[in-house]
Coordinates of C-alpha atoms in Angstrom, one line a residue:
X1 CA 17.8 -22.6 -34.6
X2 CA 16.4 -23.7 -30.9
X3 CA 19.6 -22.0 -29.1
X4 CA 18.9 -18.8 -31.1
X5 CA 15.3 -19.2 -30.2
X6 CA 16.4 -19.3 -26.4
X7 CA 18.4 -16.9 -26.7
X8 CA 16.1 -14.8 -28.3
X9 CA 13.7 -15.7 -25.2
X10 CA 16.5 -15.1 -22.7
X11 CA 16.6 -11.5 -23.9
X12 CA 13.1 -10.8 -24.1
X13 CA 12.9 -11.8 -20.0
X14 CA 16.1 -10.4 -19.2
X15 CA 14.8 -6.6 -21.0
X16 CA 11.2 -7.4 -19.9
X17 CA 11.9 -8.3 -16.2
X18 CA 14.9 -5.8 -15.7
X19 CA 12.9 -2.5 -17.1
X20 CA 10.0 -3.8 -15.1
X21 CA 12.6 -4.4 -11.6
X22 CA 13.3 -0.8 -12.2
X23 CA 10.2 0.6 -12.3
X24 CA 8.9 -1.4 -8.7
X25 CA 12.2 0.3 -7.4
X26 CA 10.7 4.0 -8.2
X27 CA 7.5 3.3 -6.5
X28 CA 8.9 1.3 -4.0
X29 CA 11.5 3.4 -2.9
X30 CA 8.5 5.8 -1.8
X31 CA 6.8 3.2 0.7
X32 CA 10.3 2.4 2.0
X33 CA 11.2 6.2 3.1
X34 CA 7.7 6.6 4.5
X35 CA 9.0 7.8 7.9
X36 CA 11.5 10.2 6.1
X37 CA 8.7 11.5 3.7
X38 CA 6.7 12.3 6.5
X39 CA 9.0 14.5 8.4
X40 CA 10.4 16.6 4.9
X41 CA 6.8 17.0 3.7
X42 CA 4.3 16.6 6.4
X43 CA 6.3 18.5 9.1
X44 CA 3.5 20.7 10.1
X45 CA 1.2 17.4 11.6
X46 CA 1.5 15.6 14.8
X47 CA 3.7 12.2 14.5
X48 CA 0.2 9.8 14.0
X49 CA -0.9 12.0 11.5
X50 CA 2.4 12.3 9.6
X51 CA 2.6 8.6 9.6
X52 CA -1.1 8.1 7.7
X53 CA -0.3 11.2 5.7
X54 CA 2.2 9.4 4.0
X55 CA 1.0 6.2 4.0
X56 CA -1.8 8.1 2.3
X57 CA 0.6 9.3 -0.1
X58 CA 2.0 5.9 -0.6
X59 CA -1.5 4.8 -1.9
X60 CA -2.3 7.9 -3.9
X61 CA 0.0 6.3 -6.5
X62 CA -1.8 3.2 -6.4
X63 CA -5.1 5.0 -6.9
X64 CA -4.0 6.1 -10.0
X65 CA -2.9 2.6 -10.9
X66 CA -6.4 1.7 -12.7
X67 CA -6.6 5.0 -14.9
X68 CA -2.6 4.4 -15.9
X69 CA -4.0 0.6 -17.5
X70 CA -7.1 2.1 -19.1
X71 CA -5.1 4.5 -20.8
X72 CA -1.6 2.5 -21.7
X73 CA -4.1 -0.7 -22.1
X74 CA -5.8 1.1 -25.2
X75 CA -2.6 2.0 -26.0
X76 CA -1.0 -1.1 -25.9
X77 CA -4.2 -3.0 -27.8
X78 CA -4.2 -0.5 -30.5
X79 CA -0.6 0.7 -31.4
X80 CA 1.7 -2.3 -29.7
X81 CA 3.2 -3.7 -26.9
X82 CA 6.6 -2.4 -27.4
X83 CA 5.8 1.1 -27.7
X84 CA 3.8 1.6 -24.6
X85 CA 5.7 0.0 -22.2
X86 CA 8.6 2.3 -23.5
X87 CA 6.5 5.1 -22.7
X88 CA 5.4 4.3 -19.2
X89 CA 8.8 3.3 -17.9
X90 CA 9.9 6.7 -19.6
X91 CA 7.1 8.1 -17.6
X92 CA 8.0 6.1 -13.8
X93 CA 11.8 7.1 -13.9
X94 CA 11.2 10.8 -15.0
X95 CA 8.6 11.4 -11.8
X96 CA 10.9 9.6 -9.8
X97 CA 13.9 11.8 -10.2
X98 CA 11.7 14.9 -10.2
X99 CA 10.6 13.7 -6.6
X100 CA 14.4 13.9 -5.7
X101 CA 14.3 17.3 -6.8
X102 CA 11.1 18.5 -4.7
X103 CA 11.6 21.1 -2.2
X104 CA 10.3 20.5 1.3
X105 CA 7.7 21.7 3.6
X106 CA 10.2 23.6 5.8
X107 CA 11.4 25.5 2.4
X108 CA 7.8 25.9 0.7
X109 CA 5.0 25.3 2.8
X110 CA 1.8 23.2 1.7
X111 CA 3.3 23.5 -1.8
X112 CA 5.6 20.6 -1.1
X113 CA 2.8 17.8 -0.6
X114 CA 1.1 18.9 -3.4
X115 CA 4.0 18.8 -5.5
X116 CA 4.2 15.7 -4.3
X117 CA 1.5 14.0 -4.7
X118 CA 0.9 15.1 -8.4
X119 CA 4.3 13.1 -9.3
X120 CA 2.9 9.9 -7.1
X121 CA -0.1 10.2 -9.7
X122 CA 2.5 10.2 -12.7
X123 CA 3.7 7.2 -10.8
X124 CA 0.9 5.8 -10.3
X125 CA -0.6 6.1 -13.9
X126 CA 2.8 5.0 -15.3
X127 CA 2.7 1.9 -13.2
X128 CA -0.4 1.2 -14.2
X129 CA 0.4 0.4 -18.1
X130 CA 3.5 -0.9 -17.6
X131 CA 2.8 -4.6 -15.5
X132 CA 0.5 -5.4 -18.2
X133 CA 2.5 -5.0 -21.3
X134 CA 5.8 -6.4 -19.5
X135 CA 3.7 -9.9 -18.4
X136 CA 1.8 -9.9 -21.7
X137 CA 5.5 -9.4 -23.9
X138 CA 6.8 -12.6 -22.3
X139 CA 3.8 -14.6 -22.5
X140 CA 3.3 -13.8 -26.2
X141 CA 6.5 -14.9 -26.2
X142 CA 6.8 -17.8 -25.0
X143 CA 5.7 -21.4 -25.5
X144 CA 2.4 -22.5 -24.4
X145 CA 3.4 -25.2 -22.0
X146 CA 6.6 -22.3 -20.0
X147 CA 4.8 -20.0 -20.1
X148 CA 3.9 -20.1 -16.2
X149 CA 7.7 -20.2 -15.5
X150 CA 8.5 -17.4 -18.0
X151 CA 6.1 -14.8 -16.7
X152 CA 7.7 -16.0 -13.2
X153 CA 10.3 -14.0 -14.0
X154 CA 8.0 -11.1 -14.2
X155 CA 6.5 -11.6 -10.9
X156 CA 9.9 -11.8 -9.2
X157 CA 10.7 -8.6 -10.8
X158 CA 9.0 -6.8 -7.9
X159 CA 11.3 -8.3 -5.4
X160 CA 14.4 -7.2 -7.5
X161 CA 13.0 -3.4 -7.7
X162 CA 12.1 -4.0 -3.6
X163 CA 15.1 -5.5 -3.0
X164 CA 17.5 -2.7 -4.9
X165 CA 15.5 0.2 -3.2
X166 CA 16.4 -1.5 0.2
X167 CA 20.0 -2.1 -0.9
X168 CA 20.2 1.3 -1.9
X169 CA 18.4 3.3 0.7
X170 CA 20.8 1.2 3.2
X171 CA 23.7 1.8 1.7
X172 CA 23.0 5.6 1.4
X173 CA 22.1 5.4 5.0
X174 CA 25.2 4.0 6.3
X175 CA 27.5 5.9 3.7
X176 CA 26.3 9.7 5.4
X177 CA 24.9 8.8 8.8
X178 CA 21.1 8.7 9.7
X179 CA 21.1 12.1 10.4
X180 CA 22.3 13.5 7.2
X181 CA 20.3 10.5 5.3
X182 CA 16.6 12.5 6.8
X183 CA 18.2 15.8 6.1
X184 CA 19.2 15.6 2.0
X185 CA 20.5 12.3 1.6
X186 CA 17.2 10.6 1.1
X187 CA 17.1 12.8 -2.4
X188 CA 19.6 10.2 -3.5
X189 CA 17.7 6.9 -4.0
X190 CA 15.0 9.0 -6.2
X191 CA 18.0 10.7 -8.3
X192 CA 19.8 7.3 -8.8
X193 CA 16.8 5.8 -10.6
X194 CA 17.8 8.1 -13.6
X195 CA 20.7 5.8 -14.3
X196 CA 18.3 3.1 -14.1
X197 CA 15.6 4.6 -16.7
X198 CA 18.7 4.9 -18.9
X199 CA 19.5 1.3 -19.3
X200 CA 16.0 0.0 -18.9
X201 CA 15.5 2.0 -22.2
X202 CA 18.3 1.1 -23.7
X203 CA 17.0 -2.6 -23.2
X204 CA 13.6 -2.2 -24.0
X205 CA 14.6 -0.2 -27.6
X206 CA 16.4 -3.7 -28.8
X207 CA 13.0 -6.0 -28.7
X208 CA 11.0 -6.4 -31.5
X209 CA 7.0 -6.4 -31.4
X210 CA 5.0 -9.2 -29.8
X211 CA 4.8 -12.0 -32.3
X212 CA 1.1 -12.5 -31.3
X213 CA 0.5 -8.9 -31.5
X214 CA 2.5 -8.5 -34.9
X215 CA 0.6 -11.4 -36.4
X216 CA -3.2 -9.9 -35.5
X217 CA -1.8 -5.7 -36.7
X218 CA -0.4 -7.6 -39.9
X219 CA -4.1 -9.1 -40.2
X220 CA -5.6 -5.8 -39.5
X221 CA -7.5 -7.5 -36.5
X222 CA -6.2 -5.3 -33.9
X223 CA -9.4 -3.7 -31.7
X224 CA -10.6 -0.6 -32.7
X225 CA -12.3 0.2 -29.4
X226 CA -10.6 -2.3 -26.8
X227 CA -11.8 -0.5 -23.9
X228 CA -15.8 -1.1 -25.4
X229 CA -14.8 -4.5 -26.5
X230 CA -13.3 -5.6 -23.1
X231 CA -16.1 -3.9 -20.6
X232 CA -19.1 -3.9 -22.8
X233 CA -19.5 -7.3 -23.8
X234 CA -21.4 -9.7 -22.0
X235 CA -18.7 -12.8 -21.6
X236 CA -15.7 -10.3 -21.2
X237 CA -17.2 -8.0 -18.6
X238 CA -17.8 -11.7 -16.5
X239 CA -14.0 -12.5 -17.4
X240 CA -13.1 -9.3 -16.2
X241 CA -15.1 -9.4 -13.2
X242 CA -13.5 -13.3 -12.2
X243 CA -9.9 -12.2 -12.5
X244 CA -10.8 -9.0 -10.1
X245 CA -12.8 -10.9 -7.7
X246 CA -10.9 -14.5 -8.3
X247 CA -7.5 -13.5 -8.3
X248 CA -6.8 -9.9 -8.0
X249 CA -8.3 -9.3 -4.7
X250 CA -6.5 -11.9 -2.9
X251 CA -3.2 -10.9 -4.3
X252 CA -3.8 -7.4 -3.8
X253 CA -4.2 -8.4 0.3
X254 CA -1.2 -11.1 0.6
X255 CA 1.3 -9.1 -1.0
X256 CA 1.1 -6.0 0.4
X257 CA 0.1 -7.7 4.1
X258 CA 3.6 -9.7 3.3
X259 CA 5.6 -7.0 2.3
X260 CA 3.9 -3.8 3.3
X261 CA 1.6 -3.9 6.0
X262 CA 4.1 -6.1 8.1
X263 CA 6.7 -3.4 8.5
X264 CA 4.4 -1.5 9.5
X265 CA 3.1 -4.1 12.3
X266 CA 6.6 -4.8 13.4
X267 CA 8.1 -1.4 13.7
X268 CA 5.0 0.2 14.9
X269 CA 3.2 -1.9 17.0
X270 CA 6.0 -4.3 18.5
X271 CA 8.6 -2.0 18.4
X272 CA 11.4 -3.6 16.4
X273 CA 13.7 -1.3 15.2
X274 CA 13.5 -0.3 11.9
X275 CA 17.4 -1.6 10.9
X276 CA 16.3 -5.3 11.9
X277 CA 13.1 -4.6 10.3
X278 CA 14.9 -3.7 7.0
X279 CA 16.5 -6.5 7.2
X280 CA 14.5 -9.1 7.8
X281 CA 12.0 -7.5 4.6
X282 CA 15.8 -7.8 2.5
X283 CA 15.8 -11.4 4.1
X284 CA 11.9 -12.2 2.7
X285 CA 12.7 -10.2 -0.2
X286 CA 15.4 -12.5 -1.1
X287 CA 13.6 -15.8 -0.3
X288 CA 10.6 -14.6 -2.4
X289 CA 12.6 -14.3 -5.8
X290 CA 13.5 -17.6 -6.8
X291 CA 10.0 -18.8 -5.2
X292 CA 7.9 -16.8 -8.2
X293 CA 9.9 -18.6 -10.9
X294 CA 9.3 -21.9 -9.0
X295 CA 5.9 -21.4 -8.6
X296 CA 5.2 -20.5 -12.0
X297 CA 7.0 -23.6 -13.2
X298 CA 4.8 -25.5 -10.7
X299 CA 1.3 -24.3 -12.1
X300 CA 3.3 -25.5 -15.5
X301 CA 3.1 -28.8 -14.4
X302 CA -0.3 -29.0 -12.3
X303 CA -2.3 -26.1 -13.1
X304 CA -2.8 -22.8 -12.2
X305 CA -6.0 -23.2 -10.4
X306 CA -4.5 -25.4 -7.7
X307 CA -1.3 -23.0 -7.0
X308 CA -3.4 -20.1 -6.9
X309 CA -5.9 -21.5 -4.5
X310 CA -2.8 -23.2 -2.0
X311 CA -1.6 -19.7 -2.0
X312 CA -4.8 -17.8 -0.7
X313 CA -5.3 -20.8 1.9
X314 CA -2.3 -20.6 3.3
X315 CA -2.5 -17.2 4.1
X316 CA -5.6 -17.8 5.4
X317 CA -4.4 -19.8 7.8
X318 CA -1.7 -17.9 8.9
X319 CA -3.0 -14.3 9.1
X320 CA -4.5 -14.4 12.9
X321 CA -2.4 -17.5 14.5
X322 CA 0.9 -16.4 12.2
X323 CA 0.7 -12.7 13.8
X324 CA 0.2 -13.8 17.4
X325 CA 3.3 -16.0 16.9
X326 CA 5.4 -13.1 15.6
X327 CA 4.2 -10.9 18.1
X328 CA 5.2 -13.4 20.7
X329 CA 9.2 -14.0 18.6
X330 CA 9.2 -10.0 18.4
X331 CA 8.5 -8.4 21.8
X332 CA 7.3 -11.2 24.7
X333 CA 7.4 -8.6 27.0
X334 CA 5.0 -6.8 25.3
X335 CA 2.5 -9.6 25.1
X336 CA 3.5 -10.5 28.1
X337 CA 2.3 -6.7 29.6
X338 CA -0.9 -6.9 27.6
X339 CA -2.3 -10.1 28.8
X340 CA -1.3 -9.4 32.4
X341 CA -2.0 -5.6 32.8
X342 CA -4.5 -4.7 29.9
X343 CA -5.0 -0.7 29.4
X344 CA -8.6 0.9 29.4
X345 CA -9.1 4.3 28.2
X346 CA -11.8 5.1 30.5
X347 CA -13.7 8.7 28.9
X348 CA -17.0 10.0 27.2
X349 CA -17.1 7.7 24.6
X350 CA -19.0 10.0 22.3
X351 CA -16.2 11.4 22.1
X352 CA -14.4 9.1 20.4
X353 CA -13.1 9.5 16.9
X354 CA -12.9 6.3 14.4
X355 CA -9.6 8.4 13.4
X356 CA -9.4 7.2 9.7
X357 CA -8.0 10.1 7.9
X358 CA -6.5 8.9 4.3
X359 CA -5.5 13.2 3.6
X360 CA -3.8 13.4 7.5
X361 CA -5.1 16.6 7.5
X362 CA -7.9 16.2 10.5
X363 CA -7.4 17.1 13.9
X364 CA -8.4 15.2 16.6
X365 CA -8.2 16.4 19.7
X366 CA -10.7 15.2 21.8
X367 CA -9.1 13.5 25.4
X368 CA -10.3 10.3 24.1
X369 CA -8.4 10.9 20.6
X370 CA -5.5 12.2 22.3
X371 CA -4.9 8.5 24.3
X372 CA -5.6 6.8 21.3
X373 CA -3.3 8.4 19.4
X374 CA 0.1 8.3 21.6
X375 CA -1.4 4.2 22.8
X376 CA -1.3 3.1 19.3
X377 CA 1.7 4.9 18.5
X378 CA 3.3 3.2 21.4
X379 CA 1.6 0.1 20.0
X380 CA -0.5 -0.5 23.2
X381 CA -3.2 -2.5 22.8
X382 CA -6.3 -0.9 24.4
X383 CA -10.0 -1.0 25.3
X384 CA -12.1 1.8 25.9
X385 CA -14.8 2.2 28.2
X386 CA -17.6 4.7 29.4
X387 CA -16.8 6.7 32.7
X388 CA -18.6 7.8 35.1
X389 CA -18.3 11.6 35.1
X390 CA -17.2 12.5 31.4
X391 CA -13.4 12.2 32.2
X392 CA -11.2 11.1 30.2
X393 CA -8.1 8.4 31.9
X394 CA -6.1 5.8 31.4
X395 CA -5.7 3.3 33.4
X396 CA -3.1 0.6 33.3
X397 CA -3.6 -2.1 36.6
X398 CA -3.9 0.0 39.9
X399 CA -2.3 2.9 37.8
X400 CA -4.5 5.9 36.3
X401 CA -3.4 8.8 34.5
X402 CA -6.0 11.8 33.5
X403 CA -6.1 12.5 29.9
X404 CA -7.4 16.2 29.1
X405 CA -8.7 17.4 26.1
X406 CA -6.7 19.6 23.5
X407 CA -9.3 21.4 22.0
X408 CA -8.4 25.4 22.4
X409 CA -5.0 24.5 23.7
X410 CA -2.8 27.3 22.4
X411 CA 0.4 24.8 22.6
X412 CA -1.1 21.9 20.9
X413 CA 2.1 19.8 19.9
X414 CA 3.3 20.4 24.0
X415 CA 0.0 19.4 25.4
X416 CA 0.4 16.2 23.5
X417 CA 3.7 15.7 24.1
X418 CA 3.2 16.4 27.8
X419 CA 0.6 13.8 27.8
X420 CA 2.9 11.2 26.3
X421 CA 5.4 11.6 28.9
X422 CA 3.0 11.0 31.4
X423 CA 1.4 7.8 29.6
X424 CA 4.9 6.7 29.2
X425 CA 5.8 6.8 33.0
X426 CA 2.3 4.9 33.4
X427 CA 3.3 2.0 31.3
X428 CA 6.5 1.6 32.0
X429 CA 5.4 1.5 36.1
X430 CA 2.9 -1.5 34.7
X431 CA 5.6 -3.7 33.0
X432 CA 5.4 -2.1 29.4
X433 CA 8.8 -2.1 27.3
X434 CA 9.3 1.2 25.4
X435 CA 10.4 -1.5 22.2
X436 CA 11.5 -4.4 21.2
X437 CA 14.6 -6.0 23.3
X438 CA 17.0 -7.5 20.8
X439 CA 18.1 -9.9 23.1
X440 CA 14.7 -11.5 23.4
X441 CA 13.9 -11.5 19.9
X442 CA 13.1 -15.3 18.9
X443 CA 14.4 -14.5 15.1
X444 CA 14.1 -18.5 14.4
X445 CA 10.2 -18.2 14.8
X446 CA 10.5 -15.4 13.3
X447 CA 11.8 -16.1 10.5
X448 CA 9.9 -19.3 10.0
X449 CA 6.7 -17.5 10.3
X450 CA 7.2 -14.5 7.9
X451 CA 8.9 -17.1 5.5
X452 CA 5.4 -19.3 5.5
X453 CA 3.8 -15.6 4.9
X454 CA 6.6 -15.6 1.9
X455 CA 5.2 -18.5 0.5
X456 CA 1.3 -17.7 0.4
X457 CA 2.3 -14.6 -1.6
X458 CA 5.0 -16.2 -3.8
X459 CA 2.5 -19.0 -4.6
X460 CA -0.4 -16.4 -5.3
X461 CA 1.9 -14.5 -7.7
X462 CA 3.9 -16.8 -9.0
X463 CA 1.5 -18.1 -11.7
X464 CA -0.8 -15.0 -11.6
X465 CA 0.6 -13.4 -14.9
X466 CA 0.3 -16.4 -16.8
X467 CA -3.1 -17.1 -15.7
X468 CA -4.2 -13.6 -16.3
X469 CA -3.2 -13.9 -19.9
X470 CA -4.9 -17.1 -20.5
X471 CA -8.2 -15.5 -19.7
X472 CA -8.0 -13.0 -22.7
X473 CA -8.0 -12.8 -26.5
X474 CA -5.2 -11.0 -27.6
X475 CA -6.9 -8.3 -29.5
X476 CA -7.9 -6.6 -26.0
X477 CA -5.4 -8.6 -24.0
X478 CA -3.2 -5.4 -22.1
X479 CA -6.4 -3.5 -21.6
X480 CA -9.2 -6.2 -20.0
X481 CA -6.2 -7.8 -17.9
X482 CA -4.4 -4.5 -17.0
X483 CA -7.4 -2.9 -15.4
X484 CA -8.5 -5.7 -12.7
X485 CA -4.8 -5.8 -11.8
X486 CA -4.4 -2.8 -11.3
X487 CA -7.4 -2.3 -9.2
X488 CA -6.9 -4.8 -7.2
X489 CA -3.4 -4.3 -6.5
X490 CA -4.0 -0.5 -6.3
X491 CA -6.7 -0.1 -4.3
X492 CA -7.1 -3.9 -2.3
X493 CA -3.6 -3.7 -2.0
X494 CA -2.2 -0.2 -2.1
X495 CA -4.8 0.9 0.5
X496 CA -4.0 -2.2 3.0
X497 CA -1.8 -0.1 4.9
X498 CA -3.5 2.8 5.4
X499 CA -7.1 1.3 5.8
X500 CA -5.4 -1.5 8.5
X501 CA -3.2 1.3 10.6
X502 CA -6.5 3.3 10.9
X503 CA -8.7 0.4 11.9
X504 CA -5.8 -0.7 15.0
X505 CA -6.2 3.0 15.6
X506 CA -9.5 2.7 16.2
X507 CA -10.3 -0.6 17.6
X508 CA -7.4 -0.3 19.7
X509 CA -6.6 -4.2 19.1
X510 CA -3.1 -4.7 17.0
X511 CA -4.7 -7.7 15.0
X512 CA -8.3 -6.0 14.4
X513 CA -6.2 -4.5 10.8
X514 CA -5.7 -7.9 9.8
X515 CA -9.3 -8.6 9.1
X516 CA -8.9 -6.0 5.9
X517 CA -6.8 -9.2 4.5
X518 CA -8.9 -12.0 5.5
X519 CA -11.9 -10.6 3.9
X520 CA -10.4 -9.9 0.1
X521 CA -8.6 -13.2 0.5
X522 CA -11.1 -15.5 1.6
X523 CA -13.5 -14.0 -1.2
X524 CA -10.4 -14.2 -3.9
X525 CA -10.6 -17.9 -2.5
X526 CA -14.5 -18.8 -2.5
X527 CA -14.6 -17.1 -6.3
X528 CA -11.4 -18.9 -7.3
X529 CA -12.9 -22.4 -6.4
X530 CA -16.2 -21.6 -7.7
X531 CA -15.2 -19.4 -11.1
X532 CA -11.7 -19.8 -12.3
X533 CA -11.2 -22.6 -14.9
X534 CA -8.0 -24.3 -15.6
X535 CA -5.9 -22.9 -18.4
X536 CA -2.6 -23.9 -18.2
X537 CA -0.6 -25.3 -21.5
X538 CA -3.6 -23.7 -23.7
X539 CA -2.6 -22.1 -27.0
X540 CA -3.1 -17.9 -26.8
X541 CA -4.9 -17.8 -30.3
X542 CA -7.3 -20.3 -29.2
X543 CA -8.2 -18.1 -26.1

């Protein structure tokens, strides 16, 4: 009886985990082509703005994520787990392949973006019913004191999906040539995931319903109104509100910092090319997998409380020193150029644009905006300072290049480009390196410090689905614990990116983004320690 009851456990991970893996690969495959996406559907922006454009796009879907749990979270309460997380992985692989489909910009116009971005809402609203009811299936499932190292499984999922849209995207890459891959062969990582919505369905159709959840519809105590009983009652509105504030928000920052925001700070600012920086994130990626099983097998044994807090204050302590430190392994001649010849854009600072633009479709072509733009490209660090006469410059040591302004230049996309060139020239007179060399690239520090990075997020989200479940009653379980989830993973999280590239546009300071992360995490941290009560090894009906 016990080895069919493992067994039977076995299976309901193995479906749980795998249709959940392959729904993290559809959305993730999106974040990973960001640079492609831009050029197919953004072509008609300059590079800066293509870039935010898509990152943009890459958090329209997690926008979405919150409505996707309100409305698969009722679902979910009121007609079973089974059945809606059929439906939203149905609902993820379908966009996906349709976004392989798409025509582009060059073939369509405008029509191509907006295309677009009305599938990243499908995936975005899929996504956001389908965490929930995976995590809550295998806790439901199993027993009270493995359940940590169960739902583990469910957390690593997102590494799997990660990992095989990497895997994949590479291999395409490699198979036709880079230049082929940005022409049609990046179609082929969306069109793929229709073999993967196949068997995830296939798997998903052999589980039975949620014993918990079979139990209370047998009773006929299933909610009636879960999304009134979850958000309109006094005790589990402040539930609600302590998973957001006590957990979410802090995973929402140290994930997507970990996996997200860093490739963004390596390729971007420091230069590494985007082959190493693949495969360092399949080298994290790999490392982070086993570490979400372990870590919900740890909070098993000592609590969640304690795992969850380690995690937040680890990253904490790493964020500021951890990034100087890969900046230094990455590109030391870089740093080396900043500290010895720093840049000042000297101009009329009213001027100046903040240049956040989540839609990409501002111009900003003011001198001042114009050095901005190409510095932080570049990934120049900068300061900017009032001149004298109005004029814009930049000045690197005894060097100074005039900056003029584009506004009513015919030739927009030259007078920009002509302006890079002579920026360029500047900075590489005063020291600068155009990227990163590979032959001074200190990969063991390197390693070691996105590793520790690794381990803040894998102890953060190791125990988080188990923990989550804890905190709710099973008759409004998916929808009260979907929706803080979702929020802070969709907008903390899914907006890291964005909102951190536009502040180090801004500030002109490569670490000034990181302070997006230290905020959500240190107040996931104080709420955590003040708020969050131990659960760990208690019984779901007594909840």
């Amino acid at each position: 009886m016990s080895e069919h009851k493992d067994w039977s456990m076995a299976r309901v991970i193995t479906a749980s985990s795998a249709g959940t893996a392959f729904e993290w690969y559809d959305f993730f495959i999106f974040g990973s082509l960001t640079p492609v996406i831009a050029k197919v559907f953004l072509a008609g922006l300059d590079p800066t703005g293509a870039l935010v454009a898509a990152l943009a796009l890459f958090a329209v879907g997690f926008a979405f994520r919150p409505l996707g749990a309100i409305i698969f979270g009722a679902m979910g309460d009121r007609v079973g787990r089974k059945a809606t997380f059929l439906t939203t992985v149905s609902l993820m692989g379908g966009a996906t392949f349709a976004i392989g489909l798409l025509p582009t910009y060059a073939q369509v116009g405008v029509l191509a973006p907006v295309l677009l971005i009305l599938l990243r809402i499908a995936q975005g609203v899929a996504l956001g019913g389908e965490y929930g009811g995976a995590a809550i299936y295998v806790a439901e499932h199993a027993t009270d004191h493995k359940r940590g190292e169960a739902t583990g499984w469910i957390q690593s999922s997102a590494s799997f999906g990660l990992l095989a849209a990497l895997l994949v995207i590479f291999a395409t890459r490699t198979a036709i040539g880079t230049e082929a891959f940005d022409a049609w062969g990046w179609r082929i990582p969306f069109l793929v995931s229709i073999i993967l919505l196949g068997i995830s369905v296939w798997m998903r159709l052999k589980l039975s319903e949620s014993p918990h959840f079979a139990k209370l519809k047998e009773e006929g105590a299933t909610s009636a109104a879960p999304l009134k009983e979850s958000f309109a009652t006094r005790d589990s509105l402040r539930r609600v509100l302590i998973a957001f504030f006590g957990i979410m928000c802090a995973q929402g920052a140290v994930w997507y910092f970990t996996f997200f925001y860093m490739q963004v700070f390596l390729e971007k600012s420091l230069g590494l090319p985007g082959a190493t920086k693949d495969m360092l994130l399949i080298a994290m990626t790999l490392a982070s997998a086993p570490l979400y099983v372990f870590f919900g097998w740890l909070s098993d044994r000592i609590g969640r409380k304690p795992v969850l807090l380690g995690g937040m204050l680890l990253a904490l302590a790493l964020y500021f020193p951890g990034s100087h430190l890969i900046a230094r392994a990455t590109n030391p001649a870089l740093v080396a150029a900043q500290q010895s010849t720093p840049v000042v854009i000297r101009t009329d600072l009213s001027t100046c644009s903040s240049q956040f633009d989540p839609t990409g479709t501002a111009k900003f072509t003011s001198a001042c905006d114009l050095a901005k733009a190409h510095l932080i490209t570049r990934g120049v660090a900068y300061s900017t300072a009032a001149s004298a006469d109005g004029a814009t410059t930049v000045a690197a040591g005894d060097r100074s290049v005039p900056v003029e302004s584009g506004e009513g230049v015919a030739d927009l996309k030259a007078h920009k480009a002509a302006i890079a060139e002579a920026i360029n020239a500047e900075l590489a007179g005063a020291g600068y390196p155009v990227g990163a060399d590979p032959k001074t690239i200190d990969y063991s520090m390197l390693l070691a410090v996105l590793f520790g990075f690794v381990v803040a997020a894998t102890a953060l989200y190791g125990p988080q689905a188990a923990a989550l479940v804890e905190m709710f009653p099973t008759r409004i379980r998916y929808t009260a614990m979907s929706l803080p989830y979702h929020v802070g993973t969709g907008w903390v999280g899914g907006f890291l990116p964005v909102t951190s590239f536009a502040i180090v546009a801004a500030t002109g300071n490569i670490y000034s983004g990181l302070w997006y992360a230290v905020g959500f995490t240190a107040l996931s941290a104080l709420v955590t320690l003040l708020f969050v009560r131990e659960s760990h090894g208690k019984p779901l009906d007594q909840v």
